mmCIF file of C-alpha atoms in Angstrom:
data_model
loop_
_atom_site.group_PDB
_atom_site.id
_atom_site.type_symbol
_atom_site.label_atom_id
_atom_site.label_comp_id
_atom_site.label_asym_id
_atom_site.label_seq_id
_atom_site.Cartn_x
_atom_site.Cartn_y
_atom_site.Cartn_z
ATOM 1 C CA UNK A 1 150.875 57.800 75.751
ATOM 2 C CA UNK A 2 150.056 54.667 77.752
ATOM 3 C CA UNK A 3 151.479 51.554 76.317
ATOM 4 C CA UNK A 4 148.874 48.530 76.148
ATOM 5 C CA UNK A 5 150.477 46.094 78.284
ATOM 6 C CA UNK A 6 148.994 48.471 81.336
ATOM 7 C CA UNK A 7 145.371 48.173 79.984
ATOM 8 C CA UNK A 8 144.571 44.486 81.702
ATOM 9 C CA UNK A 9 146.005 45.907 85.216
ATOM 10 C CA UNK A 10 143.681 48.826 85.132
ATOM 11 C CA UNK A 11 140.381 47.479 83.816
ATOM 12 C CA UNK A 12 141.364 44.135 86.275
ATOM 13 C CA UNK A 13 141.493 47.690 89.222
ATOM 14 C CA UNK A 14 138.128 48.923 88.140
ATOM 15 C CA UNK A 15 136.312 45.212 88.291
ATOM 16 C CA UNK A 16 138.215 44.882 91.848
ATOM 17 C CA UNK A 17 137.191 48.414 92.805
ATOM 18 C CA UNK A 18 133.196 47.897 91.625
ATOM 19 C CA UNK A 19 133.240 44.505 93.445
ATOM 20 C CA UNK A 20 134.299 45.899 96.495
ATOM 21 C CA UNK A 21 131.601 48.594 96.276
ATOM 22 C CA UNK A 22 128.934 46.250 95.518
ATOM 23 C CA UNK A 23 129.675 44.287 98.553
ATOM 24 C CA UNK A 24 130.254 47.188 100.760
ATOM 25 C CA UNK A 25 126.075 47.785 99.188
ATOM 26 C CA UNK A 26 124.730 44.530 100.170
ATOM 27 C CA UNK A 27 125.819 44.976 103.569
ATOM 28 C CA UNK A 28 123.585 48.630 103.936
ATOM 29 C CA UNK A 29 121.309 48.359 106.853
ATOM 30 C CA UNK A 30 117.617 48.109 106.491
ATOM 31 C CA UNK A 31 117.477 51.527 107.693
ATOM 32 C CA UNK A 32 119.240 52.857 105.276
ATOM 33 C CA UNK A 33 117.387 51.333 102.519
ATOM 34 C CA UNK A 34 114.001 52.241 103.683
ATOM 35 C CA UNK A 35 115.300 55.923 104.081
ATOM 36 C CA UNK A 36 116.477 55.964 100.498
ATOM 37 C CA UNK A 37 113.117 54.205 99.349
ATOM 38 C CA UNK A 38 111.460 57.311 101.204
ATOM 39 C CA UNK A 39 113.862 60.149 99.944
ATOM 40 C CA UNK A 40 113.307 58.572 96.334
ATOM 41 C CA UNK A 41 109.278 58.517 96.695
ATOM 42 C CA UNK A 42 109.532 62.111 98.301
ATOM 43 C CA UNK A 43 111.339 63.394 95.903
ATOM 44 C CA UNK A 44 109.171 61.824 93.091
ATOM 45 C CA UNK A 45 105.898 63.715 94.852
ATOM 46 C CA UNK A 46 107.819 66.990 94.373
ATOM 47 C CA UNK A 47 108.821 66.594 90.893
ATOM 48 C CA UNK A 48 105.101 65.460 90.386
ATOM 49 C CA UNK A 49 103.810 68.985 92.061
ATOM 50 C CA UNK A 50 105.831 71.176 89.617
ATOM 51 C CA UNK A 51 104.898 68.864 86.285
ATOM 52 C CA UNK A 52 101.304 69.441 88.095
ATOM 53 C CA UNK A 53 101.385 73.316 88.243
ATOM 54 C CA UNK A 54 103.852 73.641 84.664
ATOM 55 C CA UNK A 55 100.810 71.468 83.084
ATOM 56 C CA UNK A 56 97.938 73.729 84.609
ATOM 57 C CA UNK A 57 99.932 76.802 83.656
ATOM 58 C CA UNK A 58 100.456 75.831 79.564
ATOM 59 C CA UNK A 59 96.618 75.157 79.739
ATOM 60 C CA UNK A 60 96.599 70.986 80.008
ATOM 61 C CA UNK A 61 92.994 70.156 80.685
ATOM 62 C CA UNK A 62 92.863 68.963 84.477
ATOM 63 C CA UNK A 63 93.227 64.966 84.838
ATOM 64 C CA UNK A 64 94.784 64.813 81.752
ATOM 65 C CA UNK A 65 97.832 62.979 82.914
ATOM 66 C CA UNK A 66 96.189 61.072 85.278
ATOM 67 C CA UNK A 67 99.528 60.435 87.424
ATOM 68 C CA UNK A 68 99.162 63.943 88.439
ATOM 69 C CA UNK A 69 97.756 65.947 91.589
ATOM 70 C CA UNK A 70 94.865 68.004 90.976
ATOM 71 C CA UNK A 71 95.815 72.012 90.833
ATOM 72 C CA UNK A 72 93.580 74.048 93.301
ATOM 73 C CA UNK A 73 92.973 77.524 92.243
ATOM 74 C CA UNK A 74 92.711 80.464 94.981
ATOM 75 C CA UNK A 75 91.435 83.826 94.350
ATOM 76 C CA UNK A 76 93.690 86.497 95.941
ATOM 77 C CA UNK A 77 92.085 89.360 94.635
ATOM 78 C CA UNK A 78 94.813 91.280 92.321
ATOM 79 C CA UNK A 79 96.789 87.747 92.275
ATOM 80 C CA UNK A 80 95.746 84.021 91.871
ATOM 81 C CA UNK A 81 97.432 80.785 93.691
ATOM 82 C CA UNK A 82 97.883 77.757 92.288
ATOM 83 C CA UNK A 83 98.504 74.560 94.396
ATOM 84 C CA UNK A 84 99.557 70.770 93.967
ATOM 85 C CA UNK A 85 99.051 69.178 97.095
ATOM 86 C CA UNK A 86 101.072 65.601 97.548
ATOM 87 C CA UNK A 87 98.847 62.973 96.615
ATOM 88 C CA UNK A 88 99.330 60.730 99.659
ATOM 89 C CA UNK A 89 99.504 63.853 102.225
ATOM 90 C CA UNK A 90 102.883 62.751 103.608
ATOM 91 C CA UNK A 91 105.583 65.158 104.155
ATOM 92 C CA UNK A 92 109.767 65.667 103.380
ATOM 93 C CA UNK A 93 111.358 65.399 106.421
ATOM 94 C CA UNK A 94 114.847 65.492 104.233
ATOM 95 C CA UNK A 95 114.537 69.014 101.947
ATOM 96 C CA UNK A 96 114.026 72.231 102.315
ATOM 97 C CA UNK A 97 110.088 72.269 101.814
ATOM 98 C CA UNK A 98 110.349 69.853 105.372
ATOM 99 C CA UNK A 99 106.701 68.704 106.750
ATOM 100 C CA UNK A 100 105.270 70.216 102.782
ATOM 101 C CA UNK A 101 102.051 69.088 101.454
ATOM 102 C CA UNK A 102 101.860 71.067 98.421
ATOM 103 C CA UNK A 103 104.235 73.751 95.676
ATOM 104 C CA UNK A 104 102.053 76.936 95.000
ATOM 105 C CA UNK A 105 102.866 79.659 92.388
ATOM 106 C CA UNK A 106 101.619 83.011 92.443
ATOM 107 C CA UNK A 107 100.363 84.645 89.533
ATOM 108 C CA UNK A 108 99.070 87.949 87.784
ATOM 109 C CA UNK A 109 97.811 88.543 84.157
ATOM 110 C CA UNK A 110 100.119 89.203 81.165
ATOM 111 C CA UNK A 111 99.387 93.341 80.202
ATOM 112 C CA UNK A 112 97.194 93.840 77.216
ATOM 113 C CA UNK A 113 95.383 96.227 75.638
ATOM 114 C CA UNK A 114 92.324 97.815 77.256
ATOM 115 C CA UNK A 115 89.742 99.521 76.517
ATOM 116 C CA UNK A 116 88.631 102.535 79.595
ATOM 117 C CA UNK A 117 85.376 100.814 80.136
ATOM 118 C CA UNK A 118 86.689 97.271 80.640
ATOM 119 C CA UNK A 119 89.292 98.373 82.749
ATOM 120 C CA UNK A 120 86.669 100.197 84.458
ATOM 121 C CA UNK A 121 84.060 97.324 84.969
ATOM 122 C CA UNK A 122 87.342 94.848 85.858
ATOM 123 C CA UNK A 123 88.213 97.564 88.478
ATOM 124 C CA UNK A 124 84.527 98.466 89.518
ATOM 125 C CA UNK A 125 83.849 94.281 89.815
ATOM 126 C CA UNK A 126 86.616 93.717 92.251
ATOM 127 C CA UNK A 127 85.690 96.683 94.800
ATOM 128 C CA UNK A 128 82.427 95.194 94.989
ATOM 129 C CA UNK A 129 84.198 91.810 95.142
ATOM 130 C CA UNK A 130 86.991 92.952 97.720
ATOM 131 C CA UNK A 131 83.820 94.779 100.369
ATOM 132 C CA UNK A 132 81.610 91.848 100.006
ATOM 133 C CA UNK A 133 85.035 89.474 101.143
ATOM 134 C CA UNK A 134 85.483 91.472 103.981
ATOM 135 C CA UNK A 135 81.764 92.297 105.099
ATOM 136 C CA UNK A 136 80.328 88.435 104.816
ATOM 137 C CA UNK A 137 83.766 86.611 106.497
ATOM 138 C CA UNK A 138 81.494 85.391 109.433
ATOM 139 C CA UNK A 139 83.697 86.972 111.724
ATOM 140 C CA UNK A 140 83.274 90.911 111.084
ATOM 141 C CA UNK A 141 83.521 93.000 114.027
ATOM 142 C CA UNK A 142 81.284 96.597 113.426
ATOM 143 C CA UNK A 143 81.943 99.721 115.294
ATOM 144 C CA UNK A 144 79.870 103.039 114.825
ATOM 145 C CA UNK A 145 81.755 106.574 114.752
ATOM 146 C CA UNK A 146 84.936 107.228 114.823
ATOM 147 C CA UNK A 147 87.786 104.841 115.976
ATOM 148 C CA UNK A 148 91.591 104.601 116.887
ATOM 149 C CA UNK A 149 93.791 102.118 117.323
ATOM 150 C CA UNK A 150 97.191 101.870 118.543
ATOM 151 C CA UNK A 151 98.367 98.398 118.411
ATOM 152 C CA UNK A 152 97.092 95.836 115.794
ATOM 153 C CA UNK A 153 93.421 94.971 116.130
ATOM 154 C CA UNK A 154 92.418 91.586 117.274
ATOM 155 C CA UNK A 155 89.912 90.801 115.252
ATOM 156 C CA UNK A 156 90.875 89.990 111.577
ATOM 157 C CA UNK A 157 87.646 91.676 109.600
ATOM 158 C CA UNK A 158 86.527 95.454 111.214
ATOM 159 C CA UNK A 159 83.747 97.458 109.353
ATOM 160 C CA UNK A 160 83.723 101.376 110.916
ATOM 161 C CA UNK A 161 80.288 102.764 110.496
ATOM 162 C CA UNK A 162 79.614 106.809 110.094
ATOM 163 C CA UNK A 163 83.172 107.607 110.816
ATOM 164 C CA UNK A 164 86.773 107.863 110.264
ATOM 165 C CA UNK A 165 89.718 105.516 111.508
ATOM 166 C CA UNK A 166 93.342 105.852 112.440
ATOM 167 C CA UNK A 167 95.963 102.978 113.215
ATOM 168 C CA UNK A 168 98.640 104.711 115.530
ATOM 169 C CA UNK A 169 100.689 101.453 115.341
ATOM 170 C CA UNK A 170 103.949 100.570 116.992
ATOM 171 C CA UNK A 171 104.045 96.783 116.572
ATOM 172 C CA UNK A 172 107.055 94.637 116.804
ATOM 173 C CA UNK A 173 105.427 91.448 115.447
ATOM 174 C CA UNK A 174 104.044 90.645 112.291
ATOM 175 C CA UNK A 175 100.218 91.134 111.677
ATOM 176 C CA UNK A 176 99.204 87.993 109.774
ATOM 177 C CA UNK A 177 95.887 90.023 108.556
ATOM 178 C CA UNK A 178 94.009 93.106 109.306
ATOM 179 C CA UNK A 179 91.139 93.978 106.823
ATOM 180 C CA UNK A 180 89.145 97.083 107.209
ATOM 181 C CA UNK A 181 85.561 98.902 105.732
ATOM 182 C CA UNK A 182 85.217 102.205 106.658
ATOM 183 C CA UNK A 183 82.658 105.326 105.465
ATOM 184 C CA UNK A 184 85.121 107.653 105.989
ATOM 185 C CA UNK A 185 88.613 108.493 105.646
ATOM 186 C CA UNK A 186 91.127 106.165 106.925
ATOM 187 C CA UNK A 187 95.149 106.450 108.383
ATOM 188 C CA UNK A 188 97.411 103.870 108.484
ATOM 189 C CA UNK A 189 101.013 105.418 110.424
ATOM 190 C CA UNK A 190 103.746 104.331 112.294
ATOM 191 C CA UNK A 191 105.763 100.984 112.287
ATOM 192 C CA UNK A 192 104.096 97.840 111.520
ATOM 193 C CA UNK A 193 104.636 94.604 109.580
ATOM 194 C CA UNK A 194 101.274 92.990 107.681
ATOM 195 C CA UNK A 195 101.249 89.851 105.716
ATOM 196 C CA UNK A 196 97.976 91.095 104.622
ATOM 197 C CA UNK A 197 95.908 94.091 104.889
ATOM 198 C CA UNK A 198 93.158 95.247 102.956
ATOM 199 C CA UNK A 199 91.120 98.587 102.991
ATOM 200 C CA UNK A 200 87.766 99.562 101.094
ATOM 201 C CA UNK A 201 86.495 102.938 102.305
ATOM 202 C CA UNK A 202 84.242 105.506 100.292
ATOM 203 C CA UNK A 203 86.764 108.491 101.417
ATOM 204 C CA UNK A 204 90.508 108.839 100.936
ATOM 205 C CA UNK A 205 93.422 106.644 102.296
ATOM 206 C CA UNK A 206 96.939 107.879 104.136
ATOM 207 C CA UNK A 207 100.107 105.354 104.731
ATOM 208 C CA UNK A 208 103.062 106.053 105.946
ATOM 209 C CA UNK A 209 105.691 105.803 108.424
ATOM 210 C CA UNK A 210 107.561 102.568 109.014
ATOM 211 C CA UNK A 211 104.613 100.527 107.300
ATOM 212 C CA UNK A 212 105.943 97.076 105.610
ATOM 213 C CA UNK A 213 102.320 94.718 103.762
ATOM 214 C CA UNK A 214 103.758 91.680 102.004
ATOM 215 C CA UNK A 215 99.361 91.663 100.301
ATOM 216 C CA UNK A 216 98.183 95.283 100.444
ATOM 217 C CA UNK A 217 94.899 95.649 98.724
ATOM 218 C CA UNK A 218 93.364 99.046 98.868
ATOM 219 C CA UNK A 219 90.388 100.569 97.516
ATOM 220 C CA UNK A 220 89.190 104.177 97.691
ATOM 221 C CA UNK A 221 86.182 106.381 97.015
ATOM 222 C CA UNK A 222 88.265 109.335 97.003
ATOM 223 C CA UNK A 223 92.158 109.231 96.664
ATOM 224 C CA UNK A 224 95.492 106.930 98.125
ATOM 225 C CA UNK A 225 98.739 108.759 99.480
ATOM 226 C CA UNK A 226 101.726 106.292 100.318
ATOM 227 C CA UNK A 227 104.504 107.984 102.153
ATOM 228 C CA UNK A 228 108.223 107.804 103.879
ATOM 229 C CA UNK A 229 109.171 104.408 104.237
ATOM 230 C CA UNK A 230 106.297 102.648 103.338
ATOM 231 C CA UNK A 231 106.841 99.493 101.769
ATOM 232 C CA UNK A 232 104.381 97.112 99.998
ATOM 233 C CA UNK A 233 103.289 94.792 96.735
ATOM 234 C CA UNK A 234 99.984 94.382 95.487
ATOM 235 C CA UNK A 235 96.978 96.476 94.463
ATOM 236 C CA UNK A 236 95.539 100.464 95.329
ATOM 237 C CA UNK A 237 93.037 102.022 93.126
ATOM 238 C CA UNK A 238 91.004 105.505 93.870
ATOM 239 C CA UNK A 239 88.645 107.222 92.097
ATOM 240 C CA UNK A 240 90.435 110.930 92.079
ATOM 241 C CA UNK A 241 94.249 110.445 92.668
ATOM 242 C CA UNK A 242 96.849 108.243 93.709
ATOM 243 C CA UNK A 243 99.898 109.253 94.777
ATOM 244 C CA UNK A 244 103.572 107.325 96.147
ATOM 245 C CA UNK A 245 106.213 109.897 97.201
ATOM 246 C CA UNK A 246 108.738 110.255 100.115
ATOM 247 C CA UNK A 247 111.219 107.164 99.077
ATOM 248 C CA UNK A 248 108.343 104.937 99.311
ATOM 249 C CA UNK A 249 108.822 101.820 97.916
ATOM 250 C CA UNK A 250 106.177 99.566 95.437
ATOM 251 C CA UNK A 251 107.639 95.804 94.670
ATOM 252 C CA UNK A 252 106.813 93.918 91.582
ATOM 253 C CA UNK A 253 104.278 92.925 90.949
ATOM 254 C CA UNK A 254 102.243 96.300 92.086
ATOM 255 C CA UNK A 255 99.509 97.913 90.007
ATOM 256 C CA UNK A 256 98.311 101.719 91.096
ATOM 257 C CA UNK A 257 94.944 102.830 89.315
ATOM 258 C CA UNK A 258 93.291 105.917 89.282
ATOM 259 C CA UNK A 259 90.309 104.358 87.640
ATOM 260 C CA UNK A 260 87.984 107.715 87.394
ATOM 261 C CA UNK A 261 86.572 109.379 84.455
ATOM 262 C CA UNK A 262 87.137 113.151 85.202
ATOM 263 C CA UNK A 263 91.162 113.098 84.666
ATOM 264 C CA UNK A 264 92.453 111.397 87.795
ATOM 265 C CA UNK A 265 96.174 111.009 88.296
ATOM 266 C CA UNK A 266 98.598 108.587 88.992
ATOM 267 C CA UNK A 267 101.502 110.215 90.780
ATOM 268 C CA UNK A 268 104.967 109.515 91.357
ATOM 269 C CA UNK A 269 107.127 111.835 93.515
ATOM 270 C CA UNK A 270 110.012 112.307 95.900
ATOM 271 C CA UNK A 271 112.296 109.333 95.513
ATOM 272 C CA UNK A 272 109.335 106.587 95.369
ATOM 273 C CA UNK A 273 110.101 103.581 93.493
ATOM 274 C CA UNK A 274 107.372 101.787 91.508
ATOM 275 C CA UNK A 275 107.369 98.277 90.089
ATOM 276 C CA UNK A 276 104.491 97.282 87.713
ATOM 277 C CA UNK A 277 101.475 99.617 86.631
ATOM 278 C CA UNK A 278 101.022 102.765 87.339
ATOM 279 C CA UNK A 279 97.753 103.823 85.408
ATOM 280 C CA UNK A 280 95.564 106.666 85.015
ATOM 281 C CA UNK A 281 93.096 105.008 82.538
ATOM 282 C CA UNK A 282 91.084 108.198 81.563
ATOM 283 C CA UNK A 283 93.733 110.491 83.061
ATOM 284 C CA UNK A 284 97.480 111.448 83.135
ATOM 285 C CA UNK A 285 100.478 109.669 85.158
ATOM 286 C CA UNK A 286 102.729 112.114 86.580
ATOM 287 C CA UNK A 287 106.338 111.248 88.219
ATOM 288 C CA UNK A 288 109.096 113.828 88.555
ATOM 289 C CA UNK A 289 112.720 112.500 87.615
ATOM 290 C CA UNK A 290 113.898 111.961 91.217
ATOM 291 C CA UNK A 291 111.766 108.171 91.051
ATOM 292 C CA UNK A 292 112.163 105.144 89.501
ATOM 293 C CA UNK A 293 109.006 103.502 87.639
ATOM 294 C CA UNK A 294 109.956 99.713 86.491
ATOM 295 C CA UNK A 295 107.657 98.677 83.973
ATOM 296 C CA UNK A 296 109.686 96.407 81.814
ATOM 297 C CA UNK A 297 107.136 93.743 82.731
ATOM 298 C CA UNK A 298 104.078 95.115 82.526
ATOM 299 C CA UNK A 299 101.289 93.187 84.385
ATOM 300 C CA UNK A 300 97.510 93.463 84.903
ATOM 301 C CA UNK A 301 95.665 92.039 88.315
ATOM 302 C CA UNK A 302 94.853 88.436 88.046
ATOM 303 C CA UNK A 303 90.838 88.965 87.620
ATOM 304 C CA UNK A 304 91.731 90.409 84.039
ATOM 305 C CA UNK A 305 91.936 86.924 82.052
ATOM 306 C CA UNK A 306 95.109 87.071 80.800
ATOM 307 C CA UNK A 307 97.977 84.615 79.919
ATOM 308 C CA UNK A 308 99.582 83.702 83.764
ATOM 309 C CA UNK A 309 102.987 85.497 84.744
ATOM 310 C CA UNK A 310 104.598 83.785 87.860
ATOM 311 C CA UNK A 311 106.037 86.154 90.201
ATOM 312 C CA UNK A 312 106.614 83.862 93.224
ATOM 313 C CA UNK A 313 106.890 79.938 94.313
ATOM 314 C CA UNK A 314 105.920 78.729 97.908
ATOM 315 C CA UNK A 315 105.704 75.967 99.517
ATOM 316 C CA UNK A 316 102.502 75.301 101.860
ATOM 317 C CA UNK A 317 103.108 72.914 105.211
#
């Protein structure tokens, strides 16, 4: 135990010690205070983003707490994004979200109970939703008959009249989007790497190969087969049958509908994994016991109102 006569030496070390420090602080450059004036204000515009979005997410009325930014809601189709952009616009040279100007969540609706013809008019809505996004983009690109590619289209919105198309792709690079209406039937093969692509066609849908879509959106008048390596998270949905097999892989959150009335199926085969809902509404779900369905967290697309799940944060430069 320390006897008492050392107490005065060591509190009389501290004061020296805190001194010294202090005067070491007055004698910080200018520089060095202005960048610790800017790190501090940067850092409060971050923590104001998140309070932002945690606010907007628990259902505070917008403006409410009026030191706040404003949350900008996005339509994704099967997801929604929420943004708080930094009030003053400046950036954060000094973190990880360098040059940001806003923190974005992604979210899908909390799974409920539905009835078959909601599900069916929430399904039927967004089709109509997802062709009319692609056909009035002001940029759409129309071809008549059938058509081929083989490498990534340039144009970002393609509408295929009175035919089938094929992609025959072999692309290094990433596609950042490729969105597609076709009458007929439609093939997507061979190695590519989308950030987005979408598909509405009135026949059936093929994908497979070395196919990787961070934002797949697919609709189909007829059925959707996913196979081999394909790899991809958001939303397909047929009329007759859709079907993952060959050690294809679905990430979370994923939803796969066979929204028909005359007993459609939702298959799962061959080694396919499959995270989120796999649904049949008015039909059956098959899956043999070779694949792995994950649907501890069972989700619905964003356009169903529902109570907001977060599945990813971003940051937007």
């Amino acid at each position: 135990m320390m006897k008492s006569g050392y107490i005065l030496p060591l509190v009389l070390g501290i004061i020296l010690v805190l001194s010294l420090m202090f005067a070491a602080l007055l004698q910080v450059p200018g520089s060095l205070r202005r960048y610790t004036m800017r790190m501090s204000k940067e850092v409060q515009q971050i923590y104001d983003a998140e309070s932002a979005l945690m606010a907007y997410l628990r259902h505070v009325p917008q403006g409410y707490f009026k030191k706040l930014p404003l949350v900008d809601l996005q339509n994704l189709g099967p997801y929604n994004r929420a943004c708080a952009t930094f009030r003053d616009g400046e950036g954060s040279p000094f973190f990880a979200e360098s040059a940001a100007r806003a923190v974005c969540v992604y979210t899908v609706a909390q799974s409920r109970a539905l009835h078959y013809s909601e599900f069916h008019t929430g399904i039927f809505s967004y089709r109509e939703s997802l062709r009319s996004r692609i056909l009035f983009s002001g940029s759409l690109k129309t071809y008549s008959g059938n058509k081929r590619f083989f490498a990534p289209p340039q144009q970002e919105y393609i509408e295929v009249r009175d035919g089938d198309m094929r992609l025959d792709l072999d692309a290094s690079k990433s596609v950042r989007s490729a969105n597609f209406v076709v009458d007929g039937n439609v093939v997507v093969s061979g190695r590519a790497i989308f950030d987005t692509l979408r598909v509405f066609t009135l026949g059936s849908v093929q994908i497979r190969g070395g196919v990787r879509v961070r934002h797949l959106e697919v609709v189909a008048g007829e059925s959707v087969d996913v196979q081999d390596s394909v790899r991809f998270r958001g939303l397909i949905t047929a009329e007759r049958e859709v079907t993952m097999a060959g050690r294809s892989v679905a990430d979370f959150p994923s939803m796969a509908i066979a929204i028909g009335r005359n007993e459609p199926q939702a298959n799962l085969y061959e080694h396919a994994r499959f995270s989120g809902l796999l649904a049949a509404p008015a039909g059956v779900v098959n899956r043999d016991s070779s694949t792995v369905l994950d649907s501890a967290n069972l989700v619905l697309p964003a356009f169903f109102e529902g109570e907001p799940i977060v599945f990813e944060r971003a940051v937007l430069r």
